């Protein structure tokens, strides 16, 4: 079945360490997104990519980095510069406008990062 | 800047009741509006998407309406069941929204008691 796979599901990080969250999709979608969710808050956009080898900052990009070397993969690195990284991270991809279900976002199951 | 508000923040109802969740947005120039469901510790599941030119969408016991001019959407759940217990999120895609970025509300946490 097509979908989005995020790993790991749970991740613990010591202060000062960089960590990378994986996001893989087999939906053949061009656009992919990373969101951050904090308790009692809505999702906030970190980075997005419309196409391979291109990505743009979202509303809260500071302390994060991404790459998009393959269509299927959009990994997110949480760097030591991110002051409050403990959160639930969600990856999504978007159905193209020409397809059925156009512009619907499909989400992965999320990765929960805790800084010790 | 677009802001999305959901009221109430939490709602508890007995099984079998019909209920309405509310979503409002400040900028009416939206491309579409989507309703999602989120179970605890899980990702989001898309429930309904309403294009800006549409007034409502239905799926099973769910009906979502859109009044773009007043900046409001409602999600109607008929004959609620304990399995409907989850957080429901509303999100809008702005015009110029070819980038597909969604702006989310904080959600309504629904609890349906048996």
JSON list of C-alpha atoms in Angstrom, two decimals:
[
{"chain": "A", "resi": 1, "resn": "UNK", "atom": "CA", "xyz": [0.00, 0.00, 0.00]},
{"chain": "A", "resi": 2, "resn": "UNK", "atom": "CA", "xyz": [1.13, 3.53, -0.70]},
{"chain": "A", "resi": 3, "resn": "UNK", "atom": "CA", "xyz": [1.92, 5.77, 2.19]},
{"chain": "A", "resi": 4, "resn": "UNK", "atom": "CA", "xyz": [4.42, 7.72, 4.23]},
{"chain": "A", "resi": 5, "resn": "UNK", "atom": "CA", "xyz": [6.84, 6.07, 6.63]},
{"chain": "A", "resi": 6, "resn": "UNK", "atom": "CA", "xyz": [8.47, 8.03, 9.39]},
{"chain": "A", "resi": 7, "resn": "UNK", "atom": "CA", "xyz": [11.26, 6.67, 11.56]},
{"chain": "A", "resi": 8, "resn": "UNK", "atom": "CA", "xyz": [12.11, 6.36, 14.31]},
{"chain": "A", "resi": 9, "resn": "UNK", "atom": "CA", "xyz": [8.81, 6.58, 16.13]},
{"chain": "A", "resi": 10, "resn": "UNK", "atom": "CA", "xyz": [10.53, 7.64, 19.35]},
{"chain": "A", "resi": 11, "resn": "UNK", "atom": "CA", "xyz": [13.92, 9.33, 19.65]},
{"chain": "A", "resi": 12, "resn": "UNK", "atom": "CA", "xyz": [15.87, 10.61, 22.59]},
{"chain": "A", "resi": 13, "resn": "UNK", "atom": "CA", "xyz": [18.60, 13.17, 22.20]},
{"chain": "A", "resi": 14, "resn": "UNK", "atom": "CA", "xyz": [21.14, 14.62, 24.53]},
{"chain": "A", "resi": 15, "resn": "UNK", "atom": "CA", "xyz": [21.62, 18.36, 24.47]},
{"chain": "A", "resi": 16, "resn": "UNK", "atom": "CA", "xyz": [24.15, 19.41, 21.85]},
{"chain": "A", "resi": 17, "resn": "UNK", "atom": "CA", "xyz": [23.51, 16.46, 19.53]},
{"chain": "A", "resi": 18, "resn": "UNK", "atom": "CA", "xyz": [22.12, 16.60, 16.03]},
{"chain": "A", "resi": 19, "resn": "UNK", "atom": "CA", "xyz": [19.48, 14.03, 15.11]},
{"chain": "A", "resi": 20, "resn": "UNK", "atom": "CA", "xyz": [17.91, 13.13, 11.77]},
{"chain": "A", "resi": 21, "resn": "UNK", "atom": "CA", "xyz": [14.29, 12.07, 11.32]},
{"chain": "A", "resi": 22, "resn": "UNK", "atom": "CA", "xyz": [13.49, 9.97, 8.28]},
{"chain": "A", "resi": 23, "resn": "UNK", "atom": "CA", "xyz": [10.49, 10.44, 5.99]},
{"chain": "A", "resi": 24, "resn": "UNK", "atom": "CA", "xyz": [9.94, 8.16, 3.01]},
{"chain": "A", "resi": 25, "resn": "UNK", "atom": "CA", "xyz": [6.92, 8.07, 0.66]},
{"chain": "A", "resi": 26, "resn": "UNK", "atom": "CA", "xyz": [5.97, 5.72, -2.14]},
{"chain": "A", "resi": 27, "resn": "UNK", "atom": "CA", "xyz": [3.04, 7.82, -3.37]},
{"chain": "A", "resi": 28, "resn": "UNK", "atom": "CA", "xyz": [5.02, 9.44, -6.19]},
{"chain": "A", "resi": 29, "resn": "UNK", "atom": "CA", "xyz": [4.18, 12.87, -4.78]},
{"chain": "A", "resi": 30, "resn": "UNK", "atom": "CA", "xyz": [6.36, 15.83, -5.68]},
{"chain": "A", "resi": 31, "resn": "UNK", "atom": "CA", "xyz": [5.59, 18.01, -2.65]},
{"chain": "A", "resi": 32, "resn": "UNK", "atom": "CA", "xyz": [6.61, 17.09, 0.87]},
{"chain": "A", "resi": 33, "resn": "UNK", "atom": "CA", "xyz": [6.36, 18.90, 4.21]},
{"chain": "A", "resi": 34, "resn": "UNK", "atom": "CA", "xyz": [7.65, 18.82, 7.77]},
{"chain": "A", "resi": 35, "resn": "UNK", "atom": "CA", "xyz": [5.46, 20.06, 10.61]},
{"chain": "A", "resi": 36, "resn": "UNK", "atom": "CA", "xyz": [6.08, 20.36, 14.32]},
{"chain": "A", "resi": 37, "resn": "UNK", "atom": "CA", "xyz": [3.29, 19.79, 16.88]},
{"chain": "A", "resi": 38, "resn": "UNK", "atom": "CA", "xyz": [3.48, 20.89, 20.51]},
{"chain": "A", "resi": 39, "resn": "UNK", "atom": "CA", "xyz": [0.85, 20.03, 23.15]},
{"chain": "A", "resi": 40, "resn": "UNK", "atom": "CA", "xyz": [-2.22, 22.22, 22.82]},
{"chain": "A", "resi": 41, "resn": "UNK", "atom": "CA", "xyz": [-0.83, 23.86, 19.68]},
{"chain": "A", "resi": 42, "resn": "UNK", "atom": "CA", "xyz": [-1.65, 23.58, 16.04]},
{"chain": "A", "resi": 43, "resn": "UNK", "atom": "CA", "xyz": [0.86, 22.18, 13.58]},
{"chain": "A", "resi": 44, "resn": "UNK", "atom": "CA", "xyz": [3.56, 24.61, 12.47]},
{"chain": "A", "resi": 45, "resn": "UNK", "atom": "CA", "xyz": [5.44, 24.33, 9.19]},
{"chain": "A", "resi": 46, "resn": "UNK", "atom": "CA", "xyz": [9.21, 23.81, 9.43]},
{"chain": "A", "resi": 47, "resn": "UNK", "atom": "CA", "xyz": [10.30, 23.17, 5.83]},
{"chain": "A", "resi": 48, "resn": "UNK", "atom": "CA", "xyz": [8.70, 22.14, 2.57]},
{"chain": "A", "resi": 49, "resn": "UNK", "atom": "CA", "xyz": [9.87, 20.90, -0.80]},
{"chain": "A", "resi": 50, "resn": "UNK", "atom": "CA", "xyz": [7.95, 21.21, -4.06]},
{"chain": "A", "resi": 51, "resn": "UNK", "atom": "CA", "xyz": [10.38, 19.16, -6.12]},
{"chain": "A", "resi": 52, "resn": "UNK", "atom": "CA", "xyz": [13.62, 17.23, -5.91]},
{"chain": "A", "resi": 53, "resn": "UNK", "atom": "CA", "xyz": [16.69, 19.33, -5.08]},
{"chain": "A", "resi": 54, "resn": "UNK", "atom": "CA", "xyz": [14.57, 22.27, -3.97]},
{"chain": "A", "resi": 55, "resn": "UNK", "atom": "CA", "xyz": [13.21, 23.21, -0.54]},
{"chain": "A", "resi": 56, "resn": "UNK", "atom": "CA", "xyz": [11.94, 26.30, 1.25]},
{"chain": "A", "resi": 57, "resn": "UNK", "atom": "CA", "xyz": [11.84, 27.48, 4.85]},
{"chain": "A", "resi": 58, "resn": "UNK", "atom": "CA", "xyz": [8.52, 27.43, 6.64]},
{"chain": "A", "resi": 59, "resn": "UNK", "atom": "CA", "xyz": [7.46, 29.47, 9.66]},
{"chain": "A", "resi": 60, "resn": "UNK", "atom": "CA", "xyz": [9.85, 27.92, 12.21]},
{"chain": "A", "resi": 61, "resn": "UNK", "atom": "CA", "xyz": [12.92, 26.76, 10.23]},
{"chain": "A", "resi": 62, "resn": "UNK", "atom": "CA", "xyz": [15.57, 28.01, 12.67]},
{"chain": "A", "resi": 63, "resn": "UNK", "atom": "CA", "xyz": [17.60, 25.15, 14.10]},
{"chain": "A", "resi": 64, "resn": "UNK", "atom": "CA", "xyz": [16.46, 22.67, 11.45]},
{"chain": "A", "resi": 65, "resn": "UNK", "atom": "CA", "xyz": [17.84, 21.53, 8.10]},
{"chain": "A", "resi": 66, "resn": "UNK", "atom": "CA", "xyz": [16.52, 19.32, 5.30]},
{"chain": "A", "resi": 67, "resn": "UNK", "atom": "CA", "xyz": [17.59, 17.75, 2.03]},
{"chain": "A", "resi": 68, "resn": "UNK", "atom": "CA", "xyz": [15.65, 16.45, -0.96]},
{"chain": "A", "resi": 69, "resn": "UNK", "atom": "CA", "xyz": [18.01, 14.37, -3.05]},
{"chain": "A", "resi": 70, "resn": "UNK", "atom": "CA", "xyz": [15.35, 11.84, -4.04]},
{"chain": "A", "resi": 71, "resn": "UNK", "atom": "CA", "xyz": [11.65, 12.22, -4.72]},
{"chain": "A", "resi": 72, "resn": "UNK", "atom": "CA", "xyz": [10.82, 9.56, -2.15]},
{"chain": "A", "resi": 73, "resn": "UNK", "atom": "CA", "xyz": [12.84, 10.95, 0.74]},
{"chain": "A", "resi": 74, "resn": "UNK", "atom": "CA", "xyz": [12.76, 14.18, 2.76]},
{"chain": "A", "resi": 75, "resn": "UNK", "atom": "CA", "xyz": [14.86, 13.81, 5.94]},
{"chain": "A", "resi": 76, "resn": "UNK", "atom": "CA", "xyz": [14.78, 16.45, 8.68]},
{"chain": "A", "resi": 77, "resn": "UNK", "atom": "CA", "xyz": [17.82, 17.18, 10.84]},
{"chain": "A", "resi": 78, "resn": "UNK", "atom": "CA", "xyz": [17.23, 18.78, 14.23]},
{"chain": "A", "resi": 79, "resn": "UNK", "atom": "CA", "xyz": [20.46, 20.57, 15.04]},
{"chain": "A", "resi": 80, "resn": "UNK", "atom": "CA", "xyz": [21.92, 21.64, 18.36]},
{"chain": "A", "resi": 81, "resn": "UNK", "atom": "CA", "xyz": [20.90, 25.20, 17.45]},
{"chain": "A", "resi": 82, "resn": "UNK", "atom": "CA", "xyz": [17.25, 24.31, 18.00]},
{"chain": "A", "resi": 83, "resn": "UNK", "atom": "CA", "xyz": [16.64, 25.53, 21.54]},
{"chain": "A", "resi": 84, "resn": "UNK", "atom": "CA", "xyz": [13.49, 23.60, 22.34]},
{"chain": "A", "resi": 85, "resn": "UNK", "atom": "CA", "xyz": [13.39, 20.51, 20.12]},
{"chain": "A", "resi": 86, "resn": "UNK", "atom": "CA", "xyz": [11.17, 18.29, 22.26]},
{"chain": "A", "resi": 87, "resn": "UNK", "atom": "CA", "xyz": [8.03, 17.86, 20.14]},
{"chain": "A", "resi": 88, "resn": "UNK", "atom": "CA", "xyz": [6.06, 15.58, 17.84]},
{"chain": "A", "resi": 89, "resn": "UNK", "atom": "CA", "xyz": [7.25, 15.83, 14.23]},
{"chain": "A", "resi": 90, "resn": "UNK", "atom": "CA", "xyz": [4.98, 15.05, 11.31]},
{"chain": "A", "resi": 91, "resn": "UNK", "atom": "CA", "xyz": [5.91, 14.56, 7.67]},
{"chain": "A", "resi": 92, "resn": "UNK", "atom": "CA", "xyz": [3.36, 14.92, 4.88]},
{"chain": "A", "resi": 93, "resn": "UNK", "atom": "CA", "xyz": [3.12, 14.78, 1.12]},
{"chain": "A", "resi": 94, "resn": "UNK", "atom": "CA", "xyz": [0.58, 16.39, -1.16]},
{"chain": "A", "resi": 95, "resn": "UNK", "atom": "CA", "xyz": [-1.52, 14.88, -3.91]},
{"chain": "A", "resi": 96, "resn": "UNK", "atom": "CA", "xyz": [-0.88, 16.74, -7.16]},
{"chain": "A", "resi": 97, "resn": "UNK", "atom": "CA", "xyz": [-3.55, 19.07, -8.51]},
{"chain": "A", "resi": 98, "resn": "UNK", "atom": "CA", "xyz": [-4.15, 16.90, -11.52]},
{"chain": "A", "resi": 99, "resn": "UNK", "atom": "CA", "xyz": [-4.97, 13.81, -9.49]},
{"chain": "A", "resi": 100, "resn": "UNK", "atom": "CA", "xyz": [-8.06, 12.60, -7.72]},
{"chain": "A", "resi": 101, "resn": "UNK", "atom": "CA", "xyz": [-7.99, 13.96, -4.19]},
{"chain": "A", "resi": 102, "resn": "UNK", "atom": "CA", "xyz": [-6.02, 16.94, -5.44]},
{"chain": "A", "resi": 103, "resn": "UNK", "atom": "CA", "xyz": [-4.22, 18.89, -2.73]},
{"chain": "A", "resi": 104, "resn": "UNK", "atom": "CA", "xyz": [-5.11, 16.47, 0.03]},
{"chain": "A", "resi": 105, "resn": "UNK", "atom": "CA", "xyz": [-2.18, 16.03, 2.38]},
{"chain": "A", "resi": 106, "resn": "UNK", "atom": "CA", "xyz": [-1.23, 12.53, 3.51]},
{"chain": "A", "resi": 107, "resn": "UNK", "atom": "CA", "xyz": [0.60, 12.36, 6.83]},
{"chain": "A", "resi": 108, "resn": "UNK", "atom": "CA", "xyz": [3.01, 9.91, 8.33]},
{"chain": "A", "resi": 109, "resn": "UNK", "atom": "CA", "xyz": [2.52, 8.47, 11.82]},
{"chain": "A", "resi": 110, "resn": "UNK", "atom": "CA", "xyz": [4.95, 10.95, 13.36]},
{"chain": "A", "resi": 111, "resn": "UNK", "atom": "CA", "xyz": [8.21, 10.88, 15.31]},
{"chain": "A", "resi": 112, "resn": "UNK", "atom": "CA", "xyz": [8.37, 11.96, 18.94]},
{"chain": "A", "resi": 113, "resn": "UNK", "atom": "CA", "xyz": [11.67, 13.59, 19.88]},
{"chain": "A", "resi": 114, "resn": "UNK", "atom": "CA", "xyz": [12.61, 14.07, 23.53]},
{"chain": "A", "resi": 115, "resn": "UNK", "atom": "CA", "xyz": [15.69, 15.96, 24.66]},
{"chain": "A", "resi": 116, "resn": "UNK", "atom": "CA", "xyz": [17.19, 14.55, 27.84]},
{"chain": "B", "resi": 1, "resn": "UNK", "atom": "CA", "xyz": [-1.54, 36.70, 8.25]},
{"chain": "B", "resi": 2, "resn": "UNK", "atom": "CA", "xyz": [-4.03, 33.84, 8.18]},
{"chain": "B", "resi": 3, "resn": "UNK", "atom": "CA", "xyz": [-5.19, 32.60, 11.59]},
{"chain": "B", "resi": 4, "resn": "UNK", "atom": "CA", "xyz": [-7.39, 29.58, 12.19]},
{"chain": "B", "resi": 5, "resn": "UNK", "atom": "CA", "xyz": [-9.44, 29.19, 15.37]},
{"chain": "B", "resi": 6, "resn": "UNK", "atom": "CA", "xyz": [-11.36, 26.15, 16.53]},
{"chain": "B", "resi": 7, "resn": "UNK", "atom": "CA", "xyz": [-14.11, 26.23, 19.11]},
{"chain": "B", "resi": 8, "resn": "UNK", "atom": "CA", "xyz": [-14.61, 24.50, 21.47]},
{"chain": "B", "resi": 9, "resn": "UNK", "atom": "CA", "xyz": [-11.17, 23.29, 22.50]},
{"chain": "B", "resi": 10, "resn": "UNK", "atom": "CA", "xyz": [-12.75, 20.21, 24.06]},
{"chain": "B", "resi": 11, "resn": "UNK", "atom": "CA", "xyz": [-16.15, 18.58, 23.88]},
{"chain": "B", "resi": 12, "resn": "UNK", "atom": "CA", "xyz": [-17.67, 15.63, 25.71]},
{"chain": "B", "resi": 13, "resn": "UNK", "atom": "CA", "xyz": [-20.95, 14.11, 24.55]},
{"chain": "B", "resi": 14, "resn": "UNK", "atom": "CA", "xyz": [-22.93, 10.92, 25.19]},
{"chain": "B", "resi": 15, "resn": "UNK", "atom": "CA", "xyz": [-23.01, 8.30, 22.48]},
{"chain": "B", "resi": 16, "resn": "UNK", "atom": "CA", "xyz": [-25.65, 8.84, 19.82]},
{"chain": "B", "resi": 17, "resn": "UNK", "atom": "CA", "xyz": [-25.67, 12.63, 19.91]},
{"chain": "B", "resi": 18, "resn": "UNK", "atom": "CA", "xyz": [-25.27, 14.74, 16.81]},
{"chain": "B", "resi": 19, "resn": "UNK", "atom": "CA", "xyz": [-22.56, 17.38, 17.23]},
{"chain": "B", "resi": 20, "resn": "UNK", "atom": "CA", "xyz": [-20.95, 20.33, 15.48]},
{"chain": "B", "resi": 21, "resn": "UNK", "atom": "CA", "xyz": [-17.33, 21.41, 15.55]},
{"chain": "B", "resi": 22, "resn": "UNK", "atom": "CA", "xyz": [-16.51, 24.97, 14.52]},
{"chain": "B", "resi": 23, "resn": "UNK", "atom": "CA", "xyz": [-13.60, 26.45, 12.62]},
{"chain": "B", "resi": 24, "resn": "UNK", "atom": "CA", "xyz": [-13.06, 30.10, 11.70]},
{"chain": "B", "resi": 25, "resn": "UNK", "atom": "CA", "xyz": [-10.36, 31.76, 9.62]},
{"chain": "B", "resi": 26, "resn": "UNK", "atom": "CA", "xyz": [-9.38, 35.42, 9.25]},
{"chain": "B", "resi": 27, "resn": "UNK", "atom": "CA", "xyz": [-8.50, 35.64, 5.53]},
{"chain": "B", "resi": 28, "resn": "UNK", "atom": "CA", "xyz": [-11.26, 34.51, 3.19]},
{"chain": "B", "resi": 29, "resn": "UNK", "atom": "CA", "xyz": [-8.89, 34.13, 0.21]},
{"chain": "B", "resi": 30, "resn": "UNK", "atom": "CA", "xyz": [-8.47, 30.43, 0.75]},
{"chain": "B", "resi": 31, "resn": "UNK", "atom": "CA", "xyz": [-7.80, 27.74, -1.83]},
{"chain": "B", "resi": 32, "resn": "UNK", "atom": "CA", "xyz": [-9.39, 24.95, 0.19]},
{"chain": "B", "resi": 33, "resn": "UNK", "atom": "CA", "xyz": [-10.19, 23.84, 3.73]},
{"chain": "B", "resi": 34, "resn": "UNK", "atom": "CA", "xyz": [-9.49, 20.42, 5.16]},
{"chain": "B", "resi": 35, "resn": "UNK", "atom": "CA", "xyz": [-10.67, 18.57, 8.24]},
{"chain": "B", "resi": 36, "resn": "UNK", "atom": "CA", "xyz": [-8.38, 16.00, 9.82]},
{"chain": "B", "resi": 37, "resn": "UNK", "atom": "CA", "xyz": [-8.68, 13.50, 12.63]},
{"chain": "B", "resi": 38, "resn": "UNK", "atom": "CA", "xyz": [-5.78, 12.77, 14.99]},
{"chain": "B", "resi": 39, "resn": "UNK", "atom": "CA", "xyz": [-5.73, 9.91, 17.49]},
{"chain": "B", "resi": 40, "resn": "UNK", "atom": "CA", "xyz": [-3.40, 10.25, 20.51]},
{"chain": "B", "resi": 41, "resn": "UNK", "atom": "CA", "xyz": [0.25, 9.90, 19.52]},
{"chain": "B", "resi": 42, "resn": "UNK", "atom": "CA", "xyz": [-0.63, 9.29, 15.87]},
{"chain": "B", "resi": 43, "resn": "UNK", "atom": "CA", "xyz": [-0.43, 11.13, 12.58]},
{"chain": "B", "resi": 44, "resn": "UNK", "atom": "CA", "xyz": [-3.29, 12.95, 10.89]},
{"chain": "B", "resi": 45, "resn": "UNK", "atom": "CA", "xyz": [-6.00, 11.32, 8.79]},
{"chain": "B", "resi": 46, "resn": "UNK", "atom": "CA", "xyz": [-7.71, 13.46, 6.18]},
{"chain": "B", "resi": 47, "resn": "UNK", "atom": "CA", "xyz": [-11.50, 13.40, 6.60]},
{"chain": "B", "resi": 48, "resn": "UNK", "atom": "CA", "xyz": [-12.88, 15.93, 4.15]},
{"chain": "B", "resi": 49, "resn": "UNK", "atom": "CA", "xyz": [-11.54, 18.56, 1.78]},
{"chain": "B", "resi": 50, "resn": "UNK", "atom": "CA", "xyz": [-13.72, 21.44, 0.60]},
{"chain": "B", "resi": 51, "resn": "UNK", "atom": "CA", "xyz": [-12.53, 23.47, -2.38]},
{"chain": "B", "resi": 52, "resn": "UNK", "atom": "CA", "xyz": [-13.09, 27.23, -2.17]},
{"chain": "B", "resi": 53, "resn": "UNK", "atom": "CA", "xyz": [-15.85, 26.98, -4.79]},
{"chain": "B", "resi": 54, "resn": "UNK", "atom": "CA", "xyz": [-17.77, 24.34, -2.83]},
{"chain": "B", "resi": 55, "resn": "UNK", "atom": "CA", "xyz": [-20.25, 24.75, 0.01]},
{"chain": "B", "resi": 56, "resn": "UNK", "atom": "CA", "xyz": [-20.07, 21.32, 1.60]},
{"chain": "B", "resi": 57, "resn": "UNK", "atom": "CA", "xyz": [-18.70, 17.81, 1.44]},
{"chain": "B", "resi": 58, "resn": "UNK", "atom": "CA", "xyz": [-20.08, 14.61, 2.94]},
{"chain": "B", "resi": 59, "resn": "UNK", "atom": "CA", "xyz": [-18.53, 11.30, 3.88]},
{"chain": "B", "resi": 60, "resn": "UNK", "atom": "CA", "xyz": [-20.64, 8.80, 5.77]},
{"chain": "B", "resi": 61, "resn": "UNK", "atom": "CA", "xyz": [-21.75, 10.36, 9.07]},
{"chain": "B", "resi": 62, "resn": "UNK", "atom": "CA", "xyz": [-19.56, 13.43, 8.48]},
{"chain": "B", "resi": 63, "resn": "UNK", "atom": "CA", "xyz": [-20.62, 16.62, 6.77]},
{"chain": "B", "resi": 64, "resn": "UNK", "atom": "CA", "xyz": [-18.39, 19.65, 6.43]},
{"chain": "B", "resi": 65, "resn": "UNK", "atom": "CA", "xyz": [-19.66, 23.04, 5.30]},
{"chain": "B", "resi": 66, "resn": "UNK", "atom": "CA", "xyz": [-17.80, 26.12, 4.16]},
{"chain": "B", "resi": 67, "resn": "UNK", "atom": "CA", "xyz": [-18.89, 29.75, 4.20]},
{"chain": "B", "resi": 68, "resn": "UNK", "atom": "CA", "xyz": [-15.90, 31.51, 2.75]},
{"chain": "B", "resi": 69, "resn": "UNK", "atom": "CA", "xyz": [-17.34, 35.01, 2.96]},
{"chain": "B", "resi": 70, "resn": "UNK", "atom": "CA", "xyz": [-17.84, 34.77, 6.70]},
{"chain": "B", "resi": 71, "resn": "UNK", "atom": "CA", "xyz": [-14.67, 32.78, 7.28]},
{"chain": "B", "resi": 72, "resn": "UNK", "atom": "CA", "xyz": [-16.36, 29.78, 8.84]},
{"chain": "B", "resi": 73, "resn": "UNK", "atom": "CA", "xyz": [-16.54, 26.03, 8.48]},
{"chain": "B", "resi": 74, "resn": "UNK", "atom": "CA", "xyz": [-18.38, 23.44, 10.50]},
{"chain": "B", "resi": 75, "resn": "UNK", "atom": "CA", "xyz": [-17.91, 19.70, 10.83]},
{"chain": "B", "resi": 76, "resn": "UNK", "atom": "CA", "xyz": [-21.14, 17.89, 11.64]},
{"chain": "B", "resi": 77, "resn": "UNK", "atom": "CA", "xyz": [-20.92, 14.40, 13.08]},
{"chain": "B", "resi": 78, "resn": "UNK", "atom": "CA", "xyz": [-24.17, 12.45, 13.13]},
{"chain": "B", "resi": 79, "resn": "UNK", "atom": "CA", "xyz": [-25.01, 9.74, 15.64]},
{"chain": "B", "resi": 80, "resn": "UNK", "atom": "CA", "xyz": [-21.66, 9.96, 17.43]},
{"chain": "B", "resi": 81, "resn": "UNK", "atom": "CA", "xyz": [-19.88, 6.78, 18.55]},
{"chain": "B", "resi": 82, "resn": "UNK", "atom": "CA", "xyz": [-17.11, 6.15, 21.11]},
{"chain": "B", "resi": 83, "resn": "UNK", "atom": "CA", "xyz": [-14.81, 5.41, 18.16]},
{"chain": "B", "resi": 84, "resn": "UNK", "atom": "CA", "xyz": [-15.20, 9.03, 17.07]},
{"chain": "B", "resi": 85, "resn": "UNK", "atom": "CA", "xyz": [-13.21, 10.12, 20.13]},
{"chain": "B", "resi": 86, "resn": "UNK", "atom": "CA", "xyz": [-10.14, 11.94, 18.82]},
{"chain": "B", "resi": 87, "resn": "UNK", "atom": "CA", "xyz": [-8.83, 15.44, 18.15]},
{"chain": "B", "resi": 88, "resn": "UNK", "atom": "CA", "xyz": [-10.27, 17.09, 15.06]},
{"chain": "B", "resi": 89, "resn": "UNK", "atom": "CA", "xyz": [-8.12, 19.63, 13.25]},
{"chain": "B", "resi": 90, "resn": "UNK", "atom": "CA", "xyz": [-9.18, 22.21, 10.71]},
{"chain": "B", "resi": 91, "resn": "UNK", "atom": "CA", "xyz": [-6.64, 23.59, 8.21]},
{"chain": "B", "resi": 92, "resn": "UNK", "atom": "CA", "xyz": [-6.78, 26.08, 5.36]},
{"chain": "B", "resi": 93, "resn": "UNK", "atom": "CA", "xyz": [-4.65, 26.36, 2.25]},
{"chain": "B", "resi": 94, "resn": "UNK", "atom": "CA", "xyz": [-4.27, 29.97, 1.21]},
{"chain": "B", "resi": 95, "resn": "UNK", "atom": "CA", "xyz": [-4.54, 31.25, -2.30]},
{"chain": "B", "resi": 96, "resn": "UNK", "atom": "CA", "xyz": [-1.17, 31.46, -3.86]},
{"chain": "B", "resi": 97, "resn": "UNK", "atom": "CA", "xyz": [-1.48, 28.09, -2.26]},
{"chain": "B", "resi": 98, "resn": "UNK", "atom": "CA", "xyz": [0.18, 26.22, -5.05]},
{"chain": "B", "resi": 99, "resn": "UNK", "atom": "CA", "xyz": [2.84, 25.54, -2.45]},
{"chain": "B", "resi": 100, "resn": "UNK", "atom": "CA", "xyz": [0.24, 23.55, -0.58]},
{"chain": "B", "resi": 101, "resn": "UNK", "atom": "CA", "xyz": [1.10, 24.88, 2.83]},
{"chain": "B", "resi": 102, "resn": "UNK", "atom": "CA", "xyz": [-1.64, 24.37, 5.39]},
{"chain": "B", "resi": 103, "resn": "UNK", "atom": "CA", "xyz": [-2.40, 26.65, 8.33]},
{"chain": "B", "resi": 104, "resn": "UNK", "atom": "CA", "xyz": [-3.86, 24.68, 11.21]},
{"chain": "B", "resi": 105, "resn": "UNK", "atom": "CA", "xyz": [-6.15, 25.42, 14.10]},
{"chain": "B", "resi": 106, "resn": "UNK", "atom": "CA", "xyz": [-5.30, 24.02, 17.53]},
{"chain": "B", "resi": 107, "resn": "UNK", "atom": "CA", "xyz": [-8.00, 21.39, 17.30]},
{"chain": "B", "resi": 108, "resn": "UNK", "atom": "CA", "xyz": [-11.09, 20.24, 19.17]},
{"chain": "B", "resi": 109, "resn": "UNK", "atom": "CA", "xyz": [-10.64, 17.23, 21.43]},
{"chain": "B", "resi": 110, "resn": "UNK", "atom": "CA", "xyz": [-13.81, 15.14, 21.24]},
{"chain": "B", "resi": 111, "resn": "UNK", "atom": "CA", "xyz": [-14.78, 12.51, 23.77]},
{"chain": "B", "resi": 112, "resn": "UNK", "atom": "CA", "xyz": [-17.84, 10.37, 23.12]},
{"chain": "B", "resi": 113, "resn": "UNK", "atom": "CA", "xyz": [-19.01, 8.52, 26.23]},
{"chain": "B", "resi": 114, "resn": "UNK", "atom": "CA", "xyz": [-20.67, 5.09, 25.90]}
]
